[in-house]
C-alpha atoms as a printed R data frame, in Angstrom:
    type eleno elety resid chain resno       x       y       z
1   ATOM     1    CA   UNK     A     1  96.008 100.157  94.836
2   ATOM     2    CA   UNK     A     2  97.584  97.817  92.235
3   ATOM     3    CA   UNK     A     3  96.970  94.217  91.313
4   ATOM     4    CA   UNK     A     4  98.377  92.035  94.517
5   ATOM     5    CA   UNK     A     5  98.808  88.458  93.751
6   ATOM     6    CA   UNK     A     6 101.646  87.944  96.270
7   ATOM     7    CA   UNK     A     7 101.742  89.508  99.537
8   ATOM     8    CA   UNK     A     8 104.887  88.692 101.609
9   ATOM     9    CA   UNK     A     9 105.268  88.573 105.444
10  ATOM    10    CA   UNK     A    10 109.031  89.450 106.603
11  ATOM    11    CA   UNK     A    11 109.828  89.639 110.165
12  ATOM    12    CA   UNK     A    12 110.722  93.275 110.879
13  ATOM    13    CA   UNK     A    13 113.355  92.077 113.383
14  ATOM    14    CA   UNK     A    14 115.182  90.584 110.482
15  ATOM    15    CA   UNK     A    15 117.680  93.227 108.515
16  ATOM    16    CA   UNK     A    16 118.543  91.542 105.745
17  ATOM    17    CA   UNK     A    17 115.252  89.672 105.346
18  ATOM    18    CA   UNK     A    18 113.784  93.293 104.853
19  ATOM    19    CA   UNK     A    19 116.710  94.276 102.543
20  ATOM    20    CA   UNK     A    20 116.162  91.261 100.550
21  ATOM    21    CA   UNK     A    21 112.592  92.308 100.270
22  ATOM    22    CA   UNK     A    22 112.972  95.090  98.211
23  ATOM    23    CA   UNK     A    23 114.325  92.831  95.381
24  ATOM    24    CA   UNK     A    24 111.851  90.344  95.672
25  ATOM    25    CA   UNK     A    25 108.920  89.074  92.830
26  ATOM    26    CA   UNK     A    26 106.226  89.663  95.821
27  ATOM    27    CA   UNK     A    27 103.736  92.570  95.090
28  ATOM    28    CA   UNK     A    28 103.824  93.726  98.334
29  ATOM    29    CA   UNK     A    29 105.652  93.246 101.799
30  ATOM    30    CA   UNK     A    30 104.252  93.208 104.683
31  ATOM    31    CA   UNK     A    31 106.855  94.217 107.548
32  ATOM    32    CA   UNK     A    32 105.796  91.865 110.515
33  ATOM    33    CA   UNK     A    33 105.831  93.125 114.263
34  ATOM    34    CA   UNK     A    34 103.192  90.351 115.231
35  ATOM    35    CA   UNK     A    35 103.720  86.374 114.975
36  ATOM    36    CA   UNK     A    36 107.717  86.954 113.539
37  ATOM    37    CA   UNK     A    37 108.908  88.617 116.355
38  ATOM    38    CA   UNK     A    38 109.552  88.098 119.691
39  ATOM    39    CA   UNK     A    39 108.609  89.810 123.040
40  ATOM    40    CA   UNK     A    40 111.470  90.971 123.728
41  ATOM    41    CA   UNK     A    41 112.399  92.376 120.291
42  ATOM    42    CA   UNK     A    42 109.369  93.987 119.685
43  ATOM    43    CA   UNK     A    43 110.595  97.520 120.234
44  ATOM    44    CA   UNK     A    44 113.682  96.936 118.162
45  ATOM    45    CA   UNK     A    45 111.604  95.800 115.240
46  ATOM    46    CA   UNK     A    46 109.307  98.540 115.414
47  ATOM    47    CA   UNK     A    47 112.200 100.952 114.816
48  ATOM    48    CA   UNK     A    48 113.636  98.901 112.223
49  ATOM    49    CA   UNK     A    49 110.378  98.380 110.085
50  ATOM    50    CA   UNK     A    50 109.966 102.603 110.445
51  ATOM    51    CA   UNK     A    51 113.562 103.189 108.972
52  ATOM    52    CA   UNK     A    52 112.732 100.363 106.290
53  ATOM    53    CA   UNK     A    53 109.602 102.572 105.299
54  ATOM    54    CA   UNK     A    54 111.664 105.995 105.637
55  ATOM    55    CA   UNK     A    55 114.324 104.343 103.360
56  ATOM    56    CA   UNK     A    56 111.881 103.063 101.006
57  ATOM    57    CA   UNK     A    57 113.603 100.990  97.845
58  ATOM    58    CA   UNK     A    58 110.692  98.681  97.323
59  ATOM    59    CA   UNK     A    59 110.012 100.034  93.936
60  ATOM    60    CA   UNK     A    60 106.019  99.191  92.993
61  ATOM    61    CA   UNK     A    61 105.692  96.929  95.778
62  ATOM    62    CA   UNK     A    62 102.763  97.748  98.368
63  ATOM    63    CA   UNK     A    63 104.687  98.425 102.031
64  ATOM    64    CA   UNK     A    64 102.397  97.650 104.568
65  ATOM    65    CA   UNK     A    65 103.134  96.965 108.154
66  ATOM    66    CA   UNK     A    66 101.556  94.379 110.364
67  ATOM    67    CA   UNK     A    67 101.232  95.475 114.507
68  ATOM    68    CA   UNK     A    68 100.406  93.846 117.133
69  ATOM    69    CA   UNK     A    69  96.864  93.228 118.193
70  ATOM    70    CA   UNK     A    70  95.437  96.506 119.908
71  ATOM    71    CA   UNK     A    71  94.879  94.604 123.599
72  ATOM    72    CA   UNK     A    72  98.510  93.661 123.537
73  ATOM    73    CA   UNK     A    73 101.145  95.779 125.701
74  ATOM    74    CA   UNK     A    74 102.538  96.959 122.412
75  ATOM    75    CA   UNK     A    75 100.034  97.230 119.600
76  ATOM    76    CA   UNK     A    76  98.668 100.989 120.281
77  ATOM    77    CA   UNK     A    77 102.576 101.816 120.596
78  ATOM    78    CA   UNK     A    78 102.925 100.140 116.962
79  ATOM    79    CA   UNK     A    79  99.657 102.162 115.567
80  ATOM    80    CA   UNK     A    80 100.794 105.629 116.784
81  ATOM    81    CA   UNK     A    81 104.172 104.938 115.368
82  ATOM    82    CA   UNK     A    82 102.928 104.092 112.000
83  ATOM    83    CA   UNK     A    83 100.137 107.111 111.868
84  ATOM    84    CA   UNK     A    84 102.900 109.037 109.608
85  ATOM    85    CA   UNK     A    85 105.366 106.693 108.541
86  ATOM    86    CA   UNK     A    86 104.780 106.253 105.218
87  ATOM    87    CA   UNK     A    87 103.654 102.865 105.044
88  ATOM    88    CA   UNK     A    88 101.163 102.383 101.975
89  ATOM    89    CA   UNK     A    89  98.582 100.059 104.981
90  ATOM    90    CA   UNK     A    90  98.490  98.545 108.172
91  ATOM    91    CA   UNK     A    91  97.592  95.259 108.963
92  ATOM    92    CA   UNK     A    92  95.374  94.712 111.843
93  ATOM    93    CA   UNK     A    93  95.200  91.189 113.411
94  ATOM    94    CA   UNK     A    94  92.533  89.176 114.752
95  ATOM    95    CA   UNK     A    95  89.812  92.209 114.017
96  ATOM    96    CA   UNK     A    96  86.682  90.173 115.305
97  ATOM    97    CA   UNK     A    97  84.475  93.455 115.006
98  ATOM    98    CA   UNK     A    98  84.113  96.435 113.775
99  ATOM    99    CA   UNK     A    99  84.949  98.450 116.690
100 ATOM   100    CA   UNK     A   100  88.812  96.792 116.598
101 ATOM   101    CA   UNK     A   101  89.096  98.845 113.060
102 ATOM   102    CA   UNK     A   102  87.185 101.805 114.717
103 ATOM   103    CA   UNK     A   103  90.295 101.874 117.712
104 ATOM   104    CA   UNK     A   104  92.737 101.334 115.343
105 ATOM   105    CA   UNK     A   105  91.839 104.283 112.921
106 ATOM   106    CA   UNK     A   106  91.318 106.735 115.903
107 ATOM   107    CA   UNK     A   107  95.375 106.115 116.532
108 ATOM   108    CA   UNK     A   108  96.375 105.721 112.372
109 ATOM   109    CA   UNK     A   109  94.426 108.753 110.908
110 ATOM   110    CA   UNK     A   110  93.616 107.802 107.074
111 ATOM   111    CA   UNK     A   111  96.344 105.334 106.591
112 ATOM   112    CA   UNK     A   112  94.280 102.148 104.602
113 ATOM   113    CA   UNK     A   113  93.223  99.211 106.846
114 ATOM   114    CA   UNK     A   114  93.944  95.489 106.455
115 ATOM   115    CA   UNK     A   115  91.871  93.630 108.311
116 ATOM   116    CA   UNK     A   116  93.108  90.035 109.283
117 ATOM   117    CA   UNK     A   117  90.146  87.451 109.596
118 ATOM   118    CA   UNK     A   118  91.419  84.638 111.897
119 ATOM   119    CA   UNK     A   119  88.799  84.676 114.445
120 ATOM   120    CA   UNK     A   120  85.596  82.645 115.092
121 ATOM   121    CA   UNK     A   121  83.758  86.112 116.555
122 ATOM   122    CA   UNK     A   122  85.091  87.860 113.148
123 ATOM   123    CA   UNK     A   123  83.589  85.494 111.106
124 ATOM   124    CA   UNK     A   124  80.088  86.291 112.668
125 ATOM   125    CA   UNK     A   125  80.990  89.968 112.402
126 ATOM   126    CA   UNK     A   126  82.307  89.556 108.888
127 ATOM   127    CA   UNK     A   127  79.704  91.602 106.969
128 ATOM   128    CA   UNK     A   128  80.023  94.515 109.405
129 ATOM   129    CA   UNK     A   129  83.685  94.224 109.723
130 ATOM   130    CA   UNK     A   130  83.715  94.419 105.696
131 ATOM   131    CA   UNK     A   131  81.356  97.719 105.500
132 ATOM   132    CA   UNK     A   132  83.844  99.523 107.793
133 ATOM   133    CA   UNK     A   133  85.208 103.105 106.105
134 ATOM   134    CA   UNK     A   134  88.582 103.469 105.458
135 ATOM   135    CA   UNK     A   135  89.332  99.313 105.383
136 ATOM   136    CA   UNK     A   136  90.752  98.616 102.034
137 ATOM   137    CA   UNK     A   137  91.747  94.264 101.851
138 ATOM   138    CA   UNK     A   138  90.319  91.464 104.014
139 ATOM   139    CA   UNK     A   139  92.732  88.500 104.985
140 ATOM   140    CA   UNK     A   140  92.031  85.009 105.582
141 ATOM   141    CA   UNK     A   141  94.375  84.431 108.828
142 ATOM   142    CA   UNK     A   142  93.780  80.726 108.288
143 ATOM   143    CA   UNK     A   143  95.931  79.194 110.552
144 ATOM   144    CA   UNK     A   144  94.872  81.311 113.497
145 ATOM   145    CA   UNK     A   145  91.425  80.644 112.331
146 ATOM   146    CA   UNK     A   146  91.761  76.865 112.580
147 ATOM   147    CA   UNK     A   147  93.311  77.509 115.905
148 ATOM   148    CA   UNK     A   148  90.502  78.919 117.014
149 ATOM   149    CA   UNK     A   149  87.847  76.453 115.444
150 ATOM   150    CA   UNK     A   150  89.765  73.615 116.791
151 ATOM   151    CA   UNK     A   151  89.731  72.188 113.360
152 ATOM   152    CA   UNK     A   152  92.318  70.611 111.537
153 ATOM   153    CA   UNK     A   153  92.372  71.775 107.929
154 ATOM   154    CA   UNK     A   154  94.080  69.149 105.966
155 ATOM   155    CA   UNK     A   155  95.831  70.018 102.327
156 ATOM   156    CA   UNK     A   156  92.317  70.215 101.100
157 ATOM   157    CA   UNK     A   157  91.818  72.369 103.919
158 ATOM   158    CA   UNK     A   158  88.302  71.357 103.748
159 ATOM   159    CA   UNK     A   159  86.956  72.658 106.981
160 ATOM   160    CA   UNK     A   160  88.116  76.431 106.536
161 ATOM   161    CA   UNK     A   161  85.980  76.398 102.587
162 ATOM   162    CA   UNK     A   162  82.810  78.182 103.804
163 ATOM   163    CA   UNK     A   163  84.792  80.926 105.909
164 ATOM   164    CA   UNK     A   164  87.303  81.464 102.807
165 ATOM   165    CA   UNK     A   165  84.373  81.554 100.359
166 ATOM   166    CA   UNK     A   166  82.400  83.868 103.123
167 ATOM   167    CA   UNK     A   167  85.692  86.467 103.197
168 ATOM   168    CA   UNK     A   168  85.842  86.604  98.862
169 ATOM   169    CA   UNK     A   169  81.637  87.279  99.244
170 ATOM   170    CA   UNK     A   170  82.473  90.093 101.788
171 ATOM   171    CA   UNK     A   171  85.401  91.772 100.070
172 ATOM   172    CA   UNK     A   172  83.330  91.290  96.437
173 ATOM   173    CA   UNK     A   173  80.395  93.377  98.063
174 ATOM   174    CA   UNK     A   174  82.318  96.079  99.344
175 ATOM   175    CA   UNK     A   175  85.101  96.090  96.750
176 ATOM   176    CA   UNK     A   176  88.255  95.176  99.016
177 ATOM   177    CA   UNK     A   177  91.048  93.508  98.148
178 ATOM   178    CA   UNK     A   178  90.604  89.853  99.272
179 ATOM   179    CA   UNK     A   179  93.800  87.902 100.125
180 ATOM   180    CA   UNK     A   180  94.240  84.086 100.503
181 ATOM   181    CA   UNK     A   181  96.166  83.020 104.000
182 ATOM   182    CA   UNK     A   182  99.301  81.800 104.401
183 ATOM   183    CA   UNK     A   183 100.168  77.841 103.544
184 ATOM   184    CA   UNK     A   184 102.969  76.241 106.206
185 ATOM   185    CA   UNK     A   185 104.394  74.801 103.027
186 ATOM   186    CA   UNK     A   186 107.883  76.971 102.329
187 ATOM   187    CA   UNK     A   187 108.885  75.167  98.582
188 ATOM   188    CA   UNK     A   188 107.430  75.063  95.537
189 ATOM   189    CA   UNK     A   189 105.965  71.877  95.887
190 ATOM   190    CA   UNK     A   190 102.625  70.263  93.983
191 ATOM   191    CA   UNK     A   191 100.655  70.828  97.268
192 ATOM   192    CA   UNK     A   192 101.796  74.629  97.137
193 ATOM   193    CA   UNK     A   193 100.279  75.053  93.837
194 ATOM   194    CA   UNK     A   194  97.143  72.856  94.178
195 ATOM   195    CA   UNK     A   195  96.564  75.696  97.559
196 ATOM   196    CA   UNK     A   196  96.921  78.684  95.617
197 ATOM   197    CA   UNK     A   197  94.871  77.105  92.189
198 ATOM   198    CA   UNK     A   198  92.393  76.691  94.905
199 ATOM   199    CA   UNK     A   199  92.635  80.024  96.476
200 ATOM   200    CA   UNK     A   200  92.355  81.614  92.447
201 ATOM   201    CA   UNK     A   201  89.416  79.461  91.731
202 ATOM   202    CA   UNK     A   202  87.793  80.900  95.077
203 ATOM   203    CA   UNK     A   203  87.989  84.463  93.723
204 ATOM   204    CA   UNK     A   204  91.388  85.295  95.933
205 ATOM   205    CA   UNK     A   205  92.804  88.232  94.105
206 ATOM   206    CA   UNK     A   206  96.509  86.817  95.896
207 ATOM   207    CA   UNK     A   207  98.163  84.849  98.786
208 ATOM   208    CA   UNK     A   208  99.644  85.932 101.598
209 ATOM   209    CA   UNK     A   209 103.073  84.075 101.950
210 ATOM   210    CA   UNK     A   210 105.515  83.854 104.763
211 ATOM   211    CA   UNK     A   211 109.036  82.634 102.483
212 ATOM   212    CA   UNK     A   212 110.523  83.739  99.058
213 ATOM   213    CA   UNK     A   213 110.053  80.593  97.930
214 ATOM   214    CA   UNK     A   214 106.646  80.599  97.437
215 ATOM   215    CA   UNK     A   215 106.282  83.811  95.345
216 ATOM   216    CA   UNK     A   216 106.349  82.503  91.964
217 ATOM   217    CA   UNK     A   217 103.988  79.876  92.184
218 ATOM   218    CA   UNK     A   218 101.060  82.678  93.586
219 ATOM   219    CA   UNK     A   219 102.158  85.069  90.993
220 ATOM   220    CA   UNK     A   220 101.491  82.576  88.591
221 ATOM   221    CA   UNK     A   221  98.265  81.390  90.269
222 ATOM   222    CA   UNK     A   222  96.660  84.457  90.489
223 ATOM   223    CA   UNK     A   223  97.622  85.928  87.286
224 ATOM   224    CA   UNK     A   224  94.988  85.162  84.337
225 ATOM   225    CA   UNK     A   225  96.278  82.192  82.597
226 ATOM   226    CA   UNK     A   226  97.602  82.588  78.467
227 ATOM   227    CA   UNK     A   227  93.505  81.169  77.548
228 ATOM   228    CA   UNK     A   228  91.998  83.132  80.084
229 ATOM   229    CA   UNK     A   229  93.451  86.583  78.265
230 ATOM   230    CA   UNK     A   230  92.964  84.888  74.935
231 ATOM   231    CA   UNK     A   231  89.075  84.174  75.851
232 ATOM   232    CA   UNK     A   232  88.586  88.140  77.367
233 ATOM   233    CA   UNK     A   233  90.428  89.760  74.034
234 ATOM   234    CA   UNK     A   234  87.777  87.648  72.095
235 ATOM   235    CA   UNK     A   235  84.739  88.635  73.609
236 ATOM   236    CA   UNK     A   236  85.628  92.080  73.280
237 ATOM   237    CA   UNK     A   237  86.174  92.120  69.790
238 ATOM   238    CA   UNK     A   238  83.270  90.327  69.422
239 ATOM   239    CA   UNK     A   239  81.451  93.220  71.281
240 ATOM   240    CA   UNK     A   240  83.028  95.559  69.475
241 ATOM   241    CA   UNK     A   241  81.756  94.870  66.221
242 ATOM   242    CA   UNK     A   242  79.139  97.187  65.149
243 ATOM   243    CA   UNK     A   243  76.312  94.359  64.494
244 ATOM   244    CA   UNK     A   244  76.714  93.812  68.262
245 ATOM   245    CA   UNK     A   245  76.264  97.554  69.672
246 ATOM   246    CA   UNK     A   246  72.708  96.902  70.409
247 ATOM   247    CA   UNK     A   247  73.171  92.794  71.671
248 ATOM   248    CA   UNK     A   248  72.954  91.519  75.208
249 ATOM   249    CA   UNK     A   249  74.521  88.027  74.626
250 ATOM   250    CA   UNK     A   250  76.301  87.288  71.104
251 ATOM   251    CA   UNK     A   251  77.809  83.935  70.346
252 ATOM   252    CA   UNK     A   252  81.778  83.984  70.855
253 ATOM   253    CA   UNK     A   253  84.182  80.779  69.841
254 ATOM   254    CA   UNK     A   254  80.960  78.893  69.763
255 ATOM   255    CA   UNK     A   255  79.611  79.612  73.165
256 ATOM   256    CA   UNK     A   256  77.428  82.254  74.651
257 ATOM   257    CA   UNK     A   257  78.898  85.333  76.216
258 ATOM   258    CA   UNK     A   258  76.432  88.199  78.111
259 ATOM   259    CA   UNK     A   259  77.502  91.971  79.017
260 ATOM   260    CA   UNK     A   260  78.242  90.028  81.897
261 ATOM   261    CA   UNK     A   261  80.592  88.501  80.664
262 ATOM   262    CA   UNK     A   262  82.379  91.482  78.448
263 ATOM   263    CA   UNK     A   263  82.963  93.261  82.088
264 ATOM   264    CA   UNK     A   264  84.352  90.270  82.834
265 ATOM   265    CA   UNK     A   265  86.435  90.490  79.777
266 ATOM   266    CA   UNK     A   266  88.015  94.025  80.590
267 ATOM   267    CA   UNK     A   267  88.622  92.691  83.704
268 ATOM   268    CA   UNK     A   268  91.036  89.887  83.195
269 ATOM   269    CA   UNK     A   269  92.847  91.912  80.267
270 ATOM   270    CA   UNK     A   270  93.527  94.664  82.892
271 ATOM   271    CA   UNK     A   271  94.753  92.462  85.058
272 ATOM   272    CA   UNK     A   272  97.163  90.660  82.434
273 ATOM   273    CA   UNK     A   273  98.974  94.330  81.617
Protein backbone atom coordinates (compact mmCIF):
# COMPACT_ATOMS: atom_id res chain seq x y z
CA UNK A 1 0.00 0.00 0.00
CA UNK A 2 1.47 3.39 -1.05
CA UNK A 3 1.68 6.73 0.67
CA UNK A 4 -2.19 8.14 0.75
CA UNK A 5 -2.40 11.74 1.53
CA UNK A 6 -5.65 12.29 -0.43
CA UNK A 7 -8.38 9.90 -0.51
CA UNK A 8 -11.36 10.95 -2.71
CA UNK A 9 -15.07 9.99 -2.33
CA UNK A 10 -16.99 9.98 -5.89
CA UNK A 11 -20.49 8.96 -6.05
CA UNK A 12 -20.58 5.72 -8.07
CA UNK A 13 -23.91 6.83 -9.59
CA UNK A 14 -22.03 9.62 -11.23
CA UNK A 15 -20.28 8.59 -14.83
CA UNK A 16 -18.30 11.22 -15.49
CA UNK A 17 -17.46 12.04 -11.87
CA UNK A 18 -15.77 8.48 -11.95
CA UNK A 19 -14.19 9.19 -15.39
CA UNK A 20 -12.86 12.35 -14.14
CA UNK A 21 -11.39 10.42 -11.31
CA UNK A 22 -8.94 8.66 -13.04
CA UNK A 23 -7.17 11.97 -13.96
CA UNK A 24 -7.33 13.38 -10.73
CA UNK A 25 -4.16 14.51 -8.10
CA UNK A 26 -6.09 12.25 -5.32
CA UNK A 27 -4.07 9.10 -4.24
CA UNK A 28 -6.86 7.09 -4.17
CA UNK A 29 -10.71 7.01 -5.04
CA UNK A 30 -13.03 5.74 -3.24
CA UNK A 31 -16.19 4.73 -5.47
CA UNK A 32 -19.21 5.62 -3.12
CA UNK A 33 -22.44 3.34 -2.94
CA UNK A 34 -23.25 4.75 0.65
CA UNK A 35 -24.06 8.58 1.58
CA UNK A 36 -23.68 9.71 -2.54
CA UNK A 37 -26.26 7.70 -3.73
CA UNK A 38 -29.67 7.34 -3.54
CA UNK A 39 -32.15 4.48 -2.71
CA UNK A 40 -33.32 4.08 -5.62
CA UNK A 41 -30.04 4.15 -7.60
CA UNK A 42 -28.28 1.97 -5.53
CA UNK A 43 -28.32 -1.02 -7.84
CA UNK A 44 -27.36 1.08 -10.82
CA UNK A 45 -24.32 2.37 -9.02
CA UNK A 46 -23.24 -0.85 -7.90
CA UNK A 47 -22.92 -1.97 -11.53
CA UNK A 48 -21.35 1.11 -12.55
CA UNK A 49 -18.58 1.26 -9.76
CA UNK A 50 -17.85 -2.79 -10.87
CA UNK A 51 -17.32 -1.78 -14.63
CA UNK A 52 -15.23 1.34 -13.32
CA UNK A 53 -12.94 -1.29 -11.44
CA UNK A 54 -13.05 -3.86 -14.52
CA UNK A 55 -12.02 -0.87 -16.75
CA UNK A 56 -9.44 0.27 -14.47
CA UNK A 57 -7.43 3.63 -15.84
CA UNK A 58 -6.67 5.00 -12.43
CA UNK A 59 -3.01 4.61 -12.91
CA UNK A 60 -1.23 4.46 -9.12
CA UNK A 61 -4.26 5.55 -7.50
CA UNK A 62 -5.69 3.13 -4.66
CA UNK A 63 -9.49 1.97 -6.01
CA UNK A 64 -11.41 1.20 -3.19
CA UNK A 65 -15.12 0.94 -2.97
CA UNK A 66 -17.34 2.12 -0.19
CA UNK A 67 -20.88 -0.24 0.44
CA UNK A 68 -23.48 0.18 2.26
CA UNK A 69 -23.64 -0.66 5.91
CA UNK A 70 -24.11 -4.58 6.32
CA UNK A 71 -27.84 -4.16 8.18
CA UNK A 72 -28.99 -2.20 5.20
CA UNK A 73 -31.25 -3.98 2.40
CA UNK A 74 -28.29 -3.61 0.11
CA UNK A 75 -24.91 -3.75 1.80
CA UNK A 76 -24.33 -7.76 1.79
CA UNK A 77 -25.50 -7.43 -2.02
CA UNK A 78 -22.58 -4.69 -2.38
CA UNK A 79 -19.92 -7.07 -0.38
CA UNK A 80 -20.58 -10.24 -2.47
CA UNK A 81 -20.34 -8.16 -5.55
CA UNK A 82 -17.04 -6.74 -4.71
CA UNK A 83 -15.47 -10.26 -3.29
CA UNK A 84 -13.68 -10.47 -6.92
CA UNK A 85 -13.88 -7.28 -8.50
CA UNK A 86 -10.72 -6.04 -8.40
CA UNK A 87 -11.02 -3.27 -6.16
CA UNK A 88 -7.58 -2.65 -4.25
CA UNK A 89 -10.21 -2.25 -0.51
CA UNK A 90 -13.51 -1.89 0.70
CA UNK A 91 -14.75 0.56 2.86
CA UNK A 92 -16.96 -0.50 5.60
CA UNK A 93 -19.18 2.15 7.32
CA UNK A 94 -20.16 2.75 10.74
CA UNK A 95 -18.04 -0.58 11.98
CA UNK A 96 -18.86 -0.09 15.81
CA UNK A 97 -17.23 -3.62 16.58
CA UNK A 98 -15.30 -6.04 15.60
CA UNK A 99 -17.80 -8.51 14.62
CA UNK A 100 -19.14 -5.82 11.68
CA UNK A 101 -15.45 -6.50 10.04
CA UNK A 102 -15.80 -10.25 10.99
CA UNK A 103 -19.44 -10.30 8.66
CA UNK A 104 -18.01 -8.35 6.21
CA UNK A 105 -14.83 -10.54 5.52
CA UNK A 106 -16.92 -13.82 5.63
CA UNK A 107 -18.76 -12.23 2.26
CA UNK A 108 -15.23 -10.30 0.75
CA UNK A 109 -12.64 -13.17 1.16
CA UNK A 110 -9.05 -11.38 1.57
CA UNK A 111 -9.91 -8.18 -0.11
CA UNK A 112 -8.21 -5.32 2.59
CA UNK A 113 -10.68 -3.67 5.03
CA UNK A 114 -11.36 0.02 5.66
CA UNK A 115 -12.95 0.51 8.56
CA UNK A 116 -15.01 3.83 8.92
CA UNK A 117 -15.08 5.17 12.63
CA UNK A 118 -18.22 7.38 12.90
CA UNK A 119 -19.88 5.78 15.74
CA UNK A 120 -20.07 6.45 19.52
CA UNK A 121 -20.15 2.31 20.19
CA UNK A 122 -16.93 2.18 17.73
CA UNK A 123 -15.15 4.49 19.60
CA UNK A 124 -15.47 2.24 22.79
CA UNK A 125 -14.63 -0.73 20.57
CA UNK A 126 -11.80 1.12 18.89
CA UNK A 127 -8.83 -0.92 20.18
CA UNK A 128 -10.54 -4.20 19.26
CA UNK A 129 -11.90 -2.93 16.08
CA UNK A 130 -8.10 -1.86 15.26
CA UNK A 131 -6.52 -5.49 16.17
CA UNK A 132 -8.94 -7.08 13.65
CA UNK A 133 -6.92 -9.38 10.79
CA UNK A 134 -7.15 -8.49 7.46
CA UNK A 135 -8.23 -4.49 8.28
CA UNK A 136 -5.64 -2.40 6.65
CA UNK A 137 -6.73 1.88 7.30
CA UNK A 138 -9.00 3.31 10.01
CA UNK A 139 -11.24 6.42 9.06
CA UNK A 140 -12.40 9.17 11.09
CA UNK A 141 -16.20 9.40 9.73
CA UNK A 142 -16.38 12.74 11.54
CA UNK A 143 -19.43 14.07 10.54
CA UNK A 144 -21.41 10.94 11.25
CA UNK A 145 -19.53 10.86 14.44
CA UNK A 146 -20.71 14.29 15.56
CA UNK A 147 -24.10 13.16 14.50
CA UNK A 148 -24.05 10.70 16.75
CA UNK A 149 -22.42 12.61 19.79
CA UNK A 150 -24.84 15.33 19.32
CA UNK A 151 -21.95 17.66 19.26
CA UNK A 152 -21.31 20.43 17.15
CA UNK A 153 -17.69 20.50 16.03
CA UNK A 154 -16.91 23.99 15.09
CA UNK A 155 -13.79 24.85 12.52
CA UNK A 156 -11.64 23.99 15.44
CA UNK A 157 -13.65 21.03 15.61
CA UNK A 158 -12.76 20.93 19.16
CA UNK A 159 -15.12 18.36 20.49
CA UNK A 160 -14.17 15.44 17.97
CA UNK A 161 -9.90 16.04 19.23
CA UNK A 162 -9.77 13.10 21.69
CA UNK A 163 -11.65 10.58 19.25
CA UNK A 164 -9.32 11.80 16.21
CA UNK A 165 -6.21 11.59 18.42
CA UNK A 166 -7.73 8.05 19.86
CA UNK A 167 -8.11 6.68 15.92
CA UNK A 168 -4.06 7.93 14.96
CA UNK A 169 -3.12 5.94 18.62
CA UNK A 170 -5.09 2.87 17.28
CA UNK A 171 -3.90 2.76 13.69
CA UNK A 172 -0.05 3.69 15.11
CA UNK A 173 -0.29 0.42 17.32
CA UNK A 174 -1.40 -1.83 14.80
CA UNK A 175 0.27 -0.21 11.79
CA UNK A 176 -2.92 0.87 9.65
CA UNK A 177 -3.25 3.49 7.55
CA UNK A 178 -5.01 6.31 9.49
CA UNK A 179 -7.12 8.77 7.44
CA UNK A 180 -8.46 12.23 8.50
CA UNK A 181 -12.50 12.70 7.76
CA UNK A 182 -14.01 14.63 5.41
CA UNK A 183 -14.34 18.72 5.91
CA UNK A 184 -17.96 20.20 4.41
CA UNK A 185 -15.70 22.90 3.07
CA UNK A 186 -15.51 22.21 -1.03
CA UNK A 187 -12.69 25.29 -1.95
CA UNK A 188 -9.47 25.88 -1.13
CA UNK A 189 -10.12 28.21 1.44
CA UNK A 190 -7.79 29.24 4.74
CA UNK A 191 -10.20 27.13 6.92
CA UNK A 192 -9.52 24.08 4.46
CA UNK A 193 -5.93 24.25 5.10
CA UNK A 194 -5.89 25.19 8.83
CA UNK A 195 -8.25 21.41 8.92
CA UNK A 196 -5.85 19.42 7.16
CA UNK A 197 -2.44 21.28 9.00
CA UNK A 198 -4.40 20.07 11.90
CA UNK A 199 -5.18 16.65 10.74
CA UNK A 200 -0.98 16.37 9.69
CA UNK A 201 0.01 17.65 13.04
CA UNK A 202 -2.35 14.83 14.59
CA UNK A 203 -0.33 12.09 12.87
CA UNK A 204 -3.14 11.68 9.85
CA UNK A 205 -1.15 10.02 7.16
CA UNK A 206 -4.15 11.87 4.61
CA UNK A 207 -7.75 13.25 4.33
CA UNK A 208 -10.54 11.86 3.09
CA UNK A 209 -12.23 14.46 0.69
CA UNK A 210 -15.57 14.53 -0.95
CA UNK A 211 -14.68 17.40 -4.13
CA UNK A 212 -11.63 17.90 -6.50
CA UNK A 213 -11.16 20.95 -5.12
CA UNK A 214 -9.77 20.06 -2.10
CA UNK A 215 -6.99 17.70 -3.32
CA UNK A 216 -4.14 19.94 -3.50
CA UNK A 217 -4.30 21.53 -0.34
CA UNK A 218 -4.18 17.68 1.56
CA UNK A 219 -1.51 16.65 -0.78
CA UNK A 220 0.35 19.44 0.31
CA UNK A 221 -0.60 19.02 3.99
CA UNK A 222 0.32 15.70 4.37
CA UNK A 223 3.39 15.65 2.39
CA UNK A 224 6.69 16.45 4.55
CA UNK A 225 7.29 20.06 4.15
CA UNK A 226 10.88 21.37 2.06
CA UNK A 227 12.54 21.69 6.16
CA UNK A 228 11.02 18.69 7.27
CA UNK A 229 13.11 16.57 4.35
CA UNK A 230 15.97 18.98 4.83
CA UNK A 231 16.02 18.17 8.80
CA UNK A 232 15.63 13.97 8.07
CA UNK A 233 18.61 14.09 5.20
CA UNK A 234 20.67 15.79 8.05
CA UNK A 235 20.31 13.52 10.73
CA UNK A 236 21.15 10.78 8.60
CA UNK A 237 24.28 11.98 7.47
CA UNK A 238 25.01 12.84 10.71
CA UNK A 239 24.42 9.11 11.64
CA UNK A 240 26.21 8.02 9.03
CA UNK A 241 29.44 9.26 9.86
CA UNK A 242 31.69 6.71 11.21
CA UNK A 243 32.43 8.61 14.71
CA UNK A 244 28.67 8.07 15.22
CA UNK A 245 28.32 4.12 14.51
CA UNK A 246 28.46 3.41 18.13
CA UNK A 247 26.22 6.87 19.43
CA UNK A 248 22.68 6.87 20.73
CA UNK A 249 22.01 10.67 20.47
CA UNK A 250 24.65 12.96 18.49
CA UNK A 251 24.18 16.67 18.20
CA UNK A 252 22.63 17.67 14.65
CA UNK A 253 22.20 21.60 13.44
CA UNK A 254 22.72 22.36 17.06
CA UNK A 255 20.07 20.25 18.64
CA UNK A 256 19.88 16.75 19.93
CA UNK A 257 18.71 13.94 17.74
CA UNK A 258 18.27 10.03 19.28
CA UNK A 259 17.98 6.67 17.08
CA UNK A 260 14.65 7.76 17.63
CA UNK A 261 14.81 10.22 15.82
CA UNK A 262 17.07 8.75 12.71
CA UNK A 263 13.91 6.21 12.17
CA UNK A 264 12.16 9.09 12.13
CA UNK A 265 14.50 10.46 9.60
CA UNK A 266 14.11 7.50 7.01
CA UNK A 267 10.73 7.93 7.50
CA UNK A 268 9.91 11.35 6.23
CA UNK A 269 12.61 10.96 3.31
CA UNK A 270 10.60 7.88 2.15
CA UNK A 271 7.74 9.57 2.22
CA UNK A 272 9.12 12.73 0.21
CA UNK A 273 10.23 10.21 -2.93
Amino acid sequence: MHTIRSALFMPASNARAIEKARGLACDAVILDLEDAVAPEAKASARAQALQAAADGGFGGRTLALRVNALDSEWGIADCEAARDAGFDAIVLPKVSNPDDLSAARALLGDVPLWAMIETCAAMLALPTIAATRGLECLIAGTNDLAKDMRCTPGADRLPLLPHLTAIVTAARAHGLIALDGVSNVLAETPELAAECAQGAAFGFDGKTLIHPAQIALANRAFAPSAERVAWAKAVIAAFAQPENADKGAIRVNGAMVERLHLSEAERIVTLAR
